[in-house]
Amino acid sequence: MAAMAPGGGGSGSGVNPFLSDSDEDDDEVAATEDRRAGLRLGAGVGLDPGSAGSLSPQDPMALGSSARPGLAVEMSAAPAAPGGSGETPARLSIDAIAAQLLRDQYLLTALELHTELLESGRELPRLRDYFSNPGNFERQSGTPPGMGAPGIPGASIVGGAGGREPSTTSGGGQLNRAGSISTLDSLDFARYSDDGNRETDERVAVLEFELRKAKETIQALRANLTKAAEHEVPLQERKNYKSSPEIQEPIKPLEKRALNFLVNEFLLKNNYKLTSITFSDENDDQDFELWDDVGLNIPKPPDLLQLYRDFGNHQVTGKDLVDVASGVDEDELEALTPILGNVPPTLDTPLPIENTLLVQKLEDKISLLNNEKWSLMEQIRRLESEMDILKAEHFATPAVGDSVQPSLVWSSQKDSEDNRQSPAVNSSDQEKTKDVHLEIPDAADSFIPKENSSGSFPRKEREELPPSSVSNKTTLHFDQPNRKLSPAFHQALLSFCRMSADSRLGSEVSRIADSEKSVMLMLGRCLPHIVPNVLLAKREELIPLILCTACLHPEPKERDQLLHILFNLIKRPDDEQRQMILTGCVAFARHVGPTRVEAELLPQCWEQINHKYPERRLLVAESCGALAPYLPKEIRSSLVLSMLQQMLMEDKADLVREAVIKSLGIIMGYIDDPDKYQQGFELLLSALGDPSERVVSATHQVFLPAYAAWTTELGNLQSHLIPTLLNKIEKLLREGEHGLDEHKLHMYLSALQSLIPSLFALVLQNAPFSSKAKLHGEVPHIEVTRFPRPMSPLQDVSTIIGSREQLAVLLQLYDYQLEHEGTTGWESLLWVVNQLLPQLIEIVGKINVTSTACVHEFSRFFWRLCRTFGKIFTNTKVKPQFQEILRLSEENIDSSAGNGVLTKATVPIYATGVLTCYIQEEDRKLLVGFLEDVMTLLSLSHAPLDSLKASFVELGANPAYHELLLTVLWYGVVHTSALVRCTAARMFELLVKGVNETLVAQRVVPALITLSSDPEISVRIATIPAFGTIMETVIQRELLERVKMQLASFLEDPQYQDQHSLHTEVIRTFGRVGPNAEPRFRDEFVIPHLHKLALVNNLQIVDSKKLDIATHLFEAYSALSCCFISEDLMVNHFLPGLRCLRTDMEHLSPEHELNVNCCKFSE
């Protein structure tokens, strides 16, 4: 116990540890005297080293006499002899010692005493009750004992001599819990035996349980304790700061934890990792990974670097110093002498300690006087304000100076009373105070508030103010009547004027502002009352007033209230009102700077991020983008980015997410933290996959180009962004063998298409000739059709490059380089040629050619790619790679490899995406030759025609290519091979729907009639679907009659009576075109001939043919049953045909029973 606890003071008898404040004050004086006595005792007594070993925890006298010299134990008058000889001091009870320890807050010492008594079987009820009550440890306040008198350095060292350092409370008295440290005196070796291990384990378990419960309690009460801890300062330190404002206010617990967090964050950011680990170990009571551990509802400030950079933006006004004479009374010096005399000679107190104590005492005195001076000045200001109010209420007084005198007397009396209550003030301060009171009548008009008037400052300070700050207004004088009425009568008479200065509004009206600051203060007070009473439709008129007041108002709380009013000004602001608010926010940001934007505007946005009205959330989303240029860069890439990401993921309104995407694009234009690149890519994928077309469109117009620009700066466009999208497309194609997700394919491919302008700009900027591109002389002209029309200005190559003139110069050099000098050393273009194009062509070969949407998407992509990179690039780099893969020649007719690639989507994409980029005559001839070769090769090799059909469908959608396609088909009509003529006949069916009737009459019908008389029956049969499509789409009577005659010849000519395939094709065509054909044609031709075919099928002997015809008849009748059929036609043809069909179905296998029942139902 010799080193068990720090020195302290106490009484020698049993003391109640819970005393009143007055008792504590008396005991504090006694404790000070006891400490001095202890010091004198320690100075005169030399303890034998051997005597300490005889002391034990069970000896209360030893505990009281040697454990801590500062413990207040009454000793005898005669000091003990060096060997322990002398009079035996009075013996104290352990309960008294425990009470003294608890009273002086030596809790760790008391805990050790309690533990040792418990182990020895002598439990003390007082200690047991104290430590079993958790309420004793929730909050501890007051100055820890043993710290000495304030302002006397070293007192704590003296008081604590012979003991361990005192366990101080942190900040506001929070008890630092620490494990008890075993000493040689308190060490019980029995505890460390084999039998004692079990007891140790049990104590560890109990302590772990207590620790867990304590953490839960802290977490539950943190919200309530944060504010209390923020304002909590120990009692003595509060007294010191109140009496001496020049002394820096002691650090608060909340401030300490916040600074610790920022320091640790700074160490980690700057790679001081070992220092950070050490720092964390030294502050093991704080979690540095969680800002909420500092305190709930506390916003996180910027990092240390930002705080340091922002420090210069705050002007610190220096205080005006006045030379005054000062002295120290002898009695004050004598009062210090006993304190210095109590220092033991063994400490060898040097002379500087005396000087330090003296200086500290004088500084305290100066601080006290300064504090009183400022308090007196504040009283002067308050009295002047009250005087102005009184004058405003009774402004009918004869002269301004007359009404000031009573207030002066009252002010002087009040100040004299305050002076009597406070210590004596220096004579120089008194004189200055008198000057202030004497010069009040010389102030400006009493109806104007005196916040900035010269009477509010002492003479010395007022002389040093610039002339503009001193009011130069002359006193106003009013004509007085030549009457002898008393002033009281005048006042009573004027009281009948109905004026009110008692209400809030009356007080504001009666005080006229005389400075900018006064105006701002008045507006800050009045605007919250004005806004609710303005019509909603006109509230935007208040925006300039609110913003100016928020910019210039000196009080942060009022500024926050005004900005809150601004964001809540209109319940559901429309587009124009939001634009007005955003304009005001940007003007505010330009005026106040990034620090205040972050501290004042951003919290308003954060509060409304989950507002129930989408218009308010839309305002937040738009504000994030509008304020991005005016925010600190760390905030852009952290808080603002997180806010937008949360709104993109959680908001259900399409308009809000669209605004979020646009703001994200703006953020991407200002962000410069490479660590946020991956987060931006994930946001891009989320935006592209959004279910709303508005959001996806905004992504392509704003977000994607801005992100691509940042990606280009980082060098990731060709190394990450484009390859990643290509890999995702390949993965989709691999996984979609049984069902391709066309939506995702469109999402990735459209993103690649939007990246083409950025890719071409990168190629130009990294070209070998980029350094030669200088603007001089006449600027070359760029053709209007040189580039595809961009989706937005951000996708315009000239915008990305910088100007259209600069782009024109680069394009001229680009074409010359490709045509004459090649691509050697041009890494960015070589990547496009050697990596991008081969991978794209490989992907194209994996697409399902029957998927019209996929073929169209890739065709558009290659078309934009070739148009953007130019004709020379297309002819020399793109076309050769496709031609190498397709290898169109007669030699490949029997080659499986050649035939295989011709059946894939490579053919339609090459034809529609590459060969249609340019429409000169040579380009059209190349396209016609390619399609003719494909048609010939596919026909001769009996390969599927899907790739040729896809080409015709894609090209047929554009009327500009109808003549070209008819030229290709005529080549097939006159071809020597029946296979090619048959293919041409089938292609007419695809072309007829989009061709105008003139071309149908002049080009299509003659060709079909020519084919219908072909020697090969297969060619004639192949024309039937095309004839049916003409009947479905054409309305010219003459044309329809020609087609009708041709179809009738197929059905009535005896040479076709046994042509099963022809009958099947006719029935299939009737079922397809019948519902959409001209009604007269349907009634007079289609239904009667179906009846005839059903009758003929009843006589069919071959069951397989009968079933085939019956199945197609059933499908045709099912389609026609939805049409309006006249009663005569129904009785004479439709129902008889159905009966024939039912007869055929009943004689077939039972699995067609359903079809039979359907026939019965139709009847």
Short mmCIF file of N, CA and C in Angstrom, two decimals, residues 1041-1111:
data_model
loop_
_atom_site.label_atom_id
_atom_site.label_comp_id
_atom_site.label_asym_id
_atom_site.label_seq_id
_atom_site.Cartn_x
_atom_site.Cartn_y
_atom_site.Cartn_z
N GLU A 1041 -56.21 -7.91 -108.89
CA GLU A 1041 -56.79 -8.84 -109.85
C GLU A 1041 -55.70 -9.69 -110.52
N ARG A 1042 -54.57 -9.09 -110.80
CA ARG A 1042 -53.48 -9.85 -111.42
C ARG A 1042 -52.99 -10.95 -110.47
N VAL A 1043 -52.86 -10.60 -109.20
CA VAL A 1043 -52.41 -11.59 -108.21
C VAL A 1043 -53.46 -12.67 -108.04
N LYS A 1044 -54.74 -12.26 -108.02
CA LYS A 1044 -55.83 -13.23 -107.86
C LYS A 1044 -55.86 -14.24 -109.01
N MET A 1045 -55.62 -13.74 -110.22
CA MET A 1045 -55.60 -14.62 -111.37
C MET A 1045 -54.45 -15.62 -111.27
N GLN A 1046 -53.31 -15.16 -110.78
CA GLN A 1046 -52.17 -16.07 -110.69
C GLN A 1046 -52.40 -17.14 -109.63
N LEU A 1047 -53.00 -16.76 -108.52
CA LEU A 1047 -53.27 -17.75 -107.47
C LEU A 1047 -54.35 -18.73 -107.93
N ALA A 1048 -55.35 -18.21 -108.67
CA ALA A 1048 -56.41 -19.09 -109.19
C ALA A 1048 -55.85 -20.12 -110.15
N SER A 1049 -54.84 -19.70 -110.93
CA SER A 1049 -54.22 -20.67 -111.85
C SER A 1049 -53.52 -21.78 -111.08
N PHE A 1050 -52.94 -21.46 -109.95
CA PHE A 1050 -52.29 -22.49 -109.13
C PHE A 1050 -53.31 -23.49 -108.58
N LEU A 1051 -54.51 -23.00 -108.24
CA LEU A 1051 -55.51 -23.86 -107.60
C LEU A 1051 -56.38 -24.61 -108.61
N GLU A 1052 -56.60 -24.04 -109.78
CA GLU A 1052 -57.56 -24.62 -110.72
C GLU A 1052 -56.90 -25.34 -111.89
N ASP A 1053 -55.64 -25.10 -112.10
CA ASP A 1053 -54.94 -25.76 -113.21
C ASP A 1053 -54.81 -27.26 -112.89
N PRO A 1054 -55.23 -28.14 -113.80
CA PRO A 1054 -55.17 -29.58 -113.51
C PRO A 1054 -53.76 -30.08 -113.25
N GLN A 1055 -52.73 -29.42 -113.77
CA GLN A 1055 -51.37 -29.92 -113.56
C GLN A 1055 -50.93 -29.80 -112.08
N TYR A 1056 -51.68 -28.99 -111.29
CA TYR A 1056 -51.30 -28.81 -109.88
C TYR A 1056 -52.21 -29.61 -108.93
N GLN A 1057 -53.10 -30.45 -109.46
CA GLN A 1057 -54.05 -31.15 -108.59
C GLN A 1057 -53.36 -32.09 -107.61
N ASP A 1058 -52.30 -32.68 -107.98
CA ASP A 1058 -51.61 -33.62 -107.09
C ASP A 1058 -50.37 -33.00 -106.42
N GLN A 1059 -50.22 -31.71 -106.50
CA GLN A 1059 -49.05 -31.05 -105.90
C GLN A 1059 -49.35 -30.77 -104.41
N HIS A 1060 -49.00 -31.73 -103.61
CA HIS A 1060 -49.28 -31.60 -102.16
C HIS A 1060 -48.57 -30.38 -101.57
N SER A 1061 -47.31 -30.15 -101.93
CA SER A 1061 -46.57 -29.02 -101.36
C SER A 1061 -47.17 -27.70 -101.78
N LEU A 1062 -47.69 -27.63 -103.01
CA LEU A 1062 -48.32 -26.39 -103.47
C LEU A 1062 -49.58 -26.11 -102.67
N HIS A 1063 -50.43 -27.15 -102.46
CA HIS A 1063 -51.65 -26.97 -101.67
C HIS A 1063 -51.32 -26.55 -100.23
N THR A 1064 -50.32 -27.17 -99.67
CA THR A 1064 -49.91 -26.81 -98.30
C THR A 1064 -49.50 -25.35 -98.23
N GLU A 1065 -48.70 -24.88 -99.20
CA GLU A 1065 -48.22 -23.50 -99.20
C GLU A 1065 -49.38 -22.53 -99.39
N VAL A 1066 -50.36 -22.88 -100.27
CA VAL A 1066 -51.52 -22.01 -100.48
C VAL A 1066 -52.34 -21.89 -99.20
N ILE A 1067 -52.64 -23.03 -98.54
CA ILE A 1067 -53.43 -22.99 -97.30
C ILE A 1067 -52.72 -22.16 -96.23
N ARG A 1068 -51.41 -22.37 -96.09
CA ARG A 1068 -50.63 -21.61 -95.09
C ARG A 1068 -50.69 -20.12 -95.40
N THR A 1069 -50.56 -19.77 -96.68
CA THR A 1069 -50.61 -18.36 -97.07
C THR A 1069 -52.00 -17.77 -96.83
N PHE A 1070 -53.08 -18.52 -97.14
CA PHE A 1070 -54.43 -18.03 -96.89
C PHE A 1070 -54.66 -17.80 -95.38
N GLY A 1071 -54.18 -18.70 -94.57
CA GLY A 1071 -54.35 -18.53 -93.13
C GLY A 1071 -53.59 -17.32 -92.60
N ARG A 1072 -52.48 -16.99 -93.26
CA ARG A 1072 -51.67 -15.85 -92.80
C ARG A 1072 -52.24 -14.52 -93.26
N VAL A 1073 -52.67 -14.44 -94.52
CA VAL A 1073 -53.06 -13.14 -95.07
C VAL A 1073 -54.58 -12.95 -95.04
N GLY A 1074 -55.35 -14.02 -94.83
CA GLY A 1074 -56.80 -13.91 -94.89
C GLY A 1074 -57.38 -12.87 -93.95
N PRO A 1075 -57.03 -12.85 -92.65
CA PRO A 1075 -57.63 -11.86 -91.74
C PRO A 1075 -57.31 -10.42 -92.11
N ASN A 1076 -56.19 -10.17 -92.78
CA ASN A 1076 -55.79 -8.80 -93.10
C ASN A 1076 -56.07 -8.43 -94.56
N ALA A 1077 -56.50 -9.39 -95.36
CA ALA A 1077 -56.71 -9.10 -96.78
C ALA A 1077 -57.98 -8.29 -96.99
N GLU A 1078 -58.12 -7.79 -98.22
CA GLU A 1078 -59.30 -7.02 -98.57
C GLU A 1078 -60.54 -7.91 -98.44
N PRO A 1079 -61.63 -7.47 -97.76
CA PRO A 1079 -62.78 -8.36 -97.46
C PRO A 1079 -63.38 -9.05 -98.69
N ARG A 1080 -63.46 -8.32 -99.79
CA ARG A 1080 -64.05 -8.93 -100.99
C ARG A 1080 -63.19 -10.10 -101.47
N PHE A 1081 -61.86 -9.90 -101.42
CA PHE A 1081 -60.96 -10.97 -101.82
C PHE A 1081 -61.10 -12.18 -100.89
N ARG A 1082 -61.28 -11.90 -99.60
CA ARG A 1082 -61.42 -12.99 -98.62
C ARG A 1082 -62.74 -13.74 -98.83
N ASP A 1083 -63.80 -13.00 -99.06
CA ASP A 1083 -65.11 -13.65 -99.17
C ASP A 1083 -65.27 -14.39 -100.50
N GLU A 1084 -64.77 -13.79 -101.59
CA GLU A 1084 -65.01 -14.37 -102.91
C GLU A 1084 -63.94 -15.37 -103.34
N PHE A 1085 -62.78 -15.33 -102.68
CA PHE A 1085 -61.69 -16.18 -103.18
C PHE A 1085 -61.13 -17.12 -102.10
N VAL A 1086 -60.79 -16.57 -100.92
CA VAL A 1086 -60.06 -17.36 -99.91
C VAL A 1086 -60.96 -18.42 -99.31
N ILE A 1087 -62.13 -18.05 -98.73
CA ILE A 1087 -62.98 -19.02 -98.03
C ILE A 1087 -63.55 -20.08 -98.98
N PRO A 1088 -64.03 -19.71 -100.18
CA PRO A 1088 -64.51 -20.77 -101.08
C PRO A 1088 -63.41 -21.77 -101.47
N HIS A 1089 -62.19 -21.29 -101.71
CA HIS A 1089 -61.13 -22.22 -102.09
C HIS A 1089 -60.69 -23.09 -100.90
N LEU A 1090 -60.80 -22.57 -99.69
CA LEU A 1090 -60.50 -23.41 -98.52
C LEU A 1090 -61.53 -24.53 -98.41
N HIS A 1091 -62.81 -24.22 -98.73
CA HIS A 1091 -63.85 -25.23 -98.72
C HIS A 1091 -63.54 -26.35 -99.73
N LYS A 1092 -63.08 -25.92 -100.92
CA LYS A 1092 -62.75 -26.90 -101.95
C LYS A 1092 -61.57 -27.77 -101.52
N LEU A 1093 -60.57 -27.16 -100.92
CA LEU A 1093 -59.40 -27.93 -100.48
C LEU A 1093 -59.80 -28.91 -99.38
N ALA A 1094 -60.75 -28.53 -98.51
CA ALA A 1094 -61.20 -29.45 -97.45
C ALA A 1094 -61.96 -30.64 -98.05
N LEU A 1095 -62.77 -30.39 -99.10
CA LEU A 1095 -63.47 -31.49 -99.76
C LEU A 1095 -62.50 -32.46 -100.43
N VAL A 1096 -61.49 -31.90 -101.11
CA VAL A 1096 -60.49 -32.74 -101.77
C VAL A 1096 -59.72 -33.56 -100.75
N ASN A 1097 -59.48 -32.96 -99.59
CA ASN A 1097 -58.70 -33.68 -98.56
C ASN A 1097 -59.49 -34.86 -98.01
N ASN A 1098 -60.85 -34.82 -98.05
CA ASN A 1098 -61.64 -35.97 -97.59
C ASN A 1098 -61.39 -37.20 -98.46
N LEU A 1099 -61.02 -36.93 -99.70
CA LEU A 1099 -60.80 -38.04 -100.63
C LEU A 1099 -59.35 -38.51 -100.66
N GLN A 1100 -58.52 -37.84 -99.86
CA GLN A 1100 -57.09 -38.20 -99.84
C GLN A 1100 -56.91 -39.58 -99.22
N ILE A 1101 -56.11 -40.41 -99.91
CA ILE A 1101 -55.90 -41.78 -99.43
C ILE A 1101 -54.73 -41.85 -98.46
N VAL A 1102 -53.70 -41.10 -98.71
CA VAL A 1102 -52.49 -41.16 -97.86
C VAL A 1102 -52.76 -40.39 -96.57
N ASP A 1103 -52.69 -41.09 -95.44
CA ASP A 1103 -53.02 -40.45 -94.16
C ASP A 1103 -52.05 -39.33 -93.80
N SER A 1104 -50.80 -39.51 -94.11
CA SER A 1104 -49.81 -38.48 -93.74
C SER A 1104 -50.12 -37.17 -94.47
N LYS A 1105 -50.42 -37.25 -95.75
CA LYS A 1105 -50.77 -36.04 -96.50
C LYS A 1105 -52.08 -35.47 -96.00
N LYS A 1106 -53.07 -36.37 -95.73
CA LYS A 1106 -54.35 -35.89 -95.22
C LYS A 1106 -54.18 -35.14 -93.89
N LEU A 1107 -53.35 -35.71 -93.01
CA LEU A 1107 -53.12 -35.05 -91.71
C LEU A 1107 -52.42 -33.71 -91.90
N ASP A 1108 -51.47 -33.64 -92.81
CA ASP A 1108 -50.73 -32.40 -93.05
C ASP A 1108 -51.67 -31.31 -93.54
N ILE A 1109 -52.51 -31.66 -94.55
CA ILE A 1109 -53.46 -30.68 -95.07
C ILE A 1109 -54.47 -30.29 -94.00
N ALA A 1110 -54.96 -31.27 -93.24
CA ALA A 1110 -55.97 -30.99 -92.20
C ALA A 1110 -55.41 -30.05 -91.13
N THR A 1111 -54.18 -30.28 -90.77
CA THR A 1111 -53.56 -29.41 -89.75
C THR A 1111 -53.49 -27.98 -90.24
#
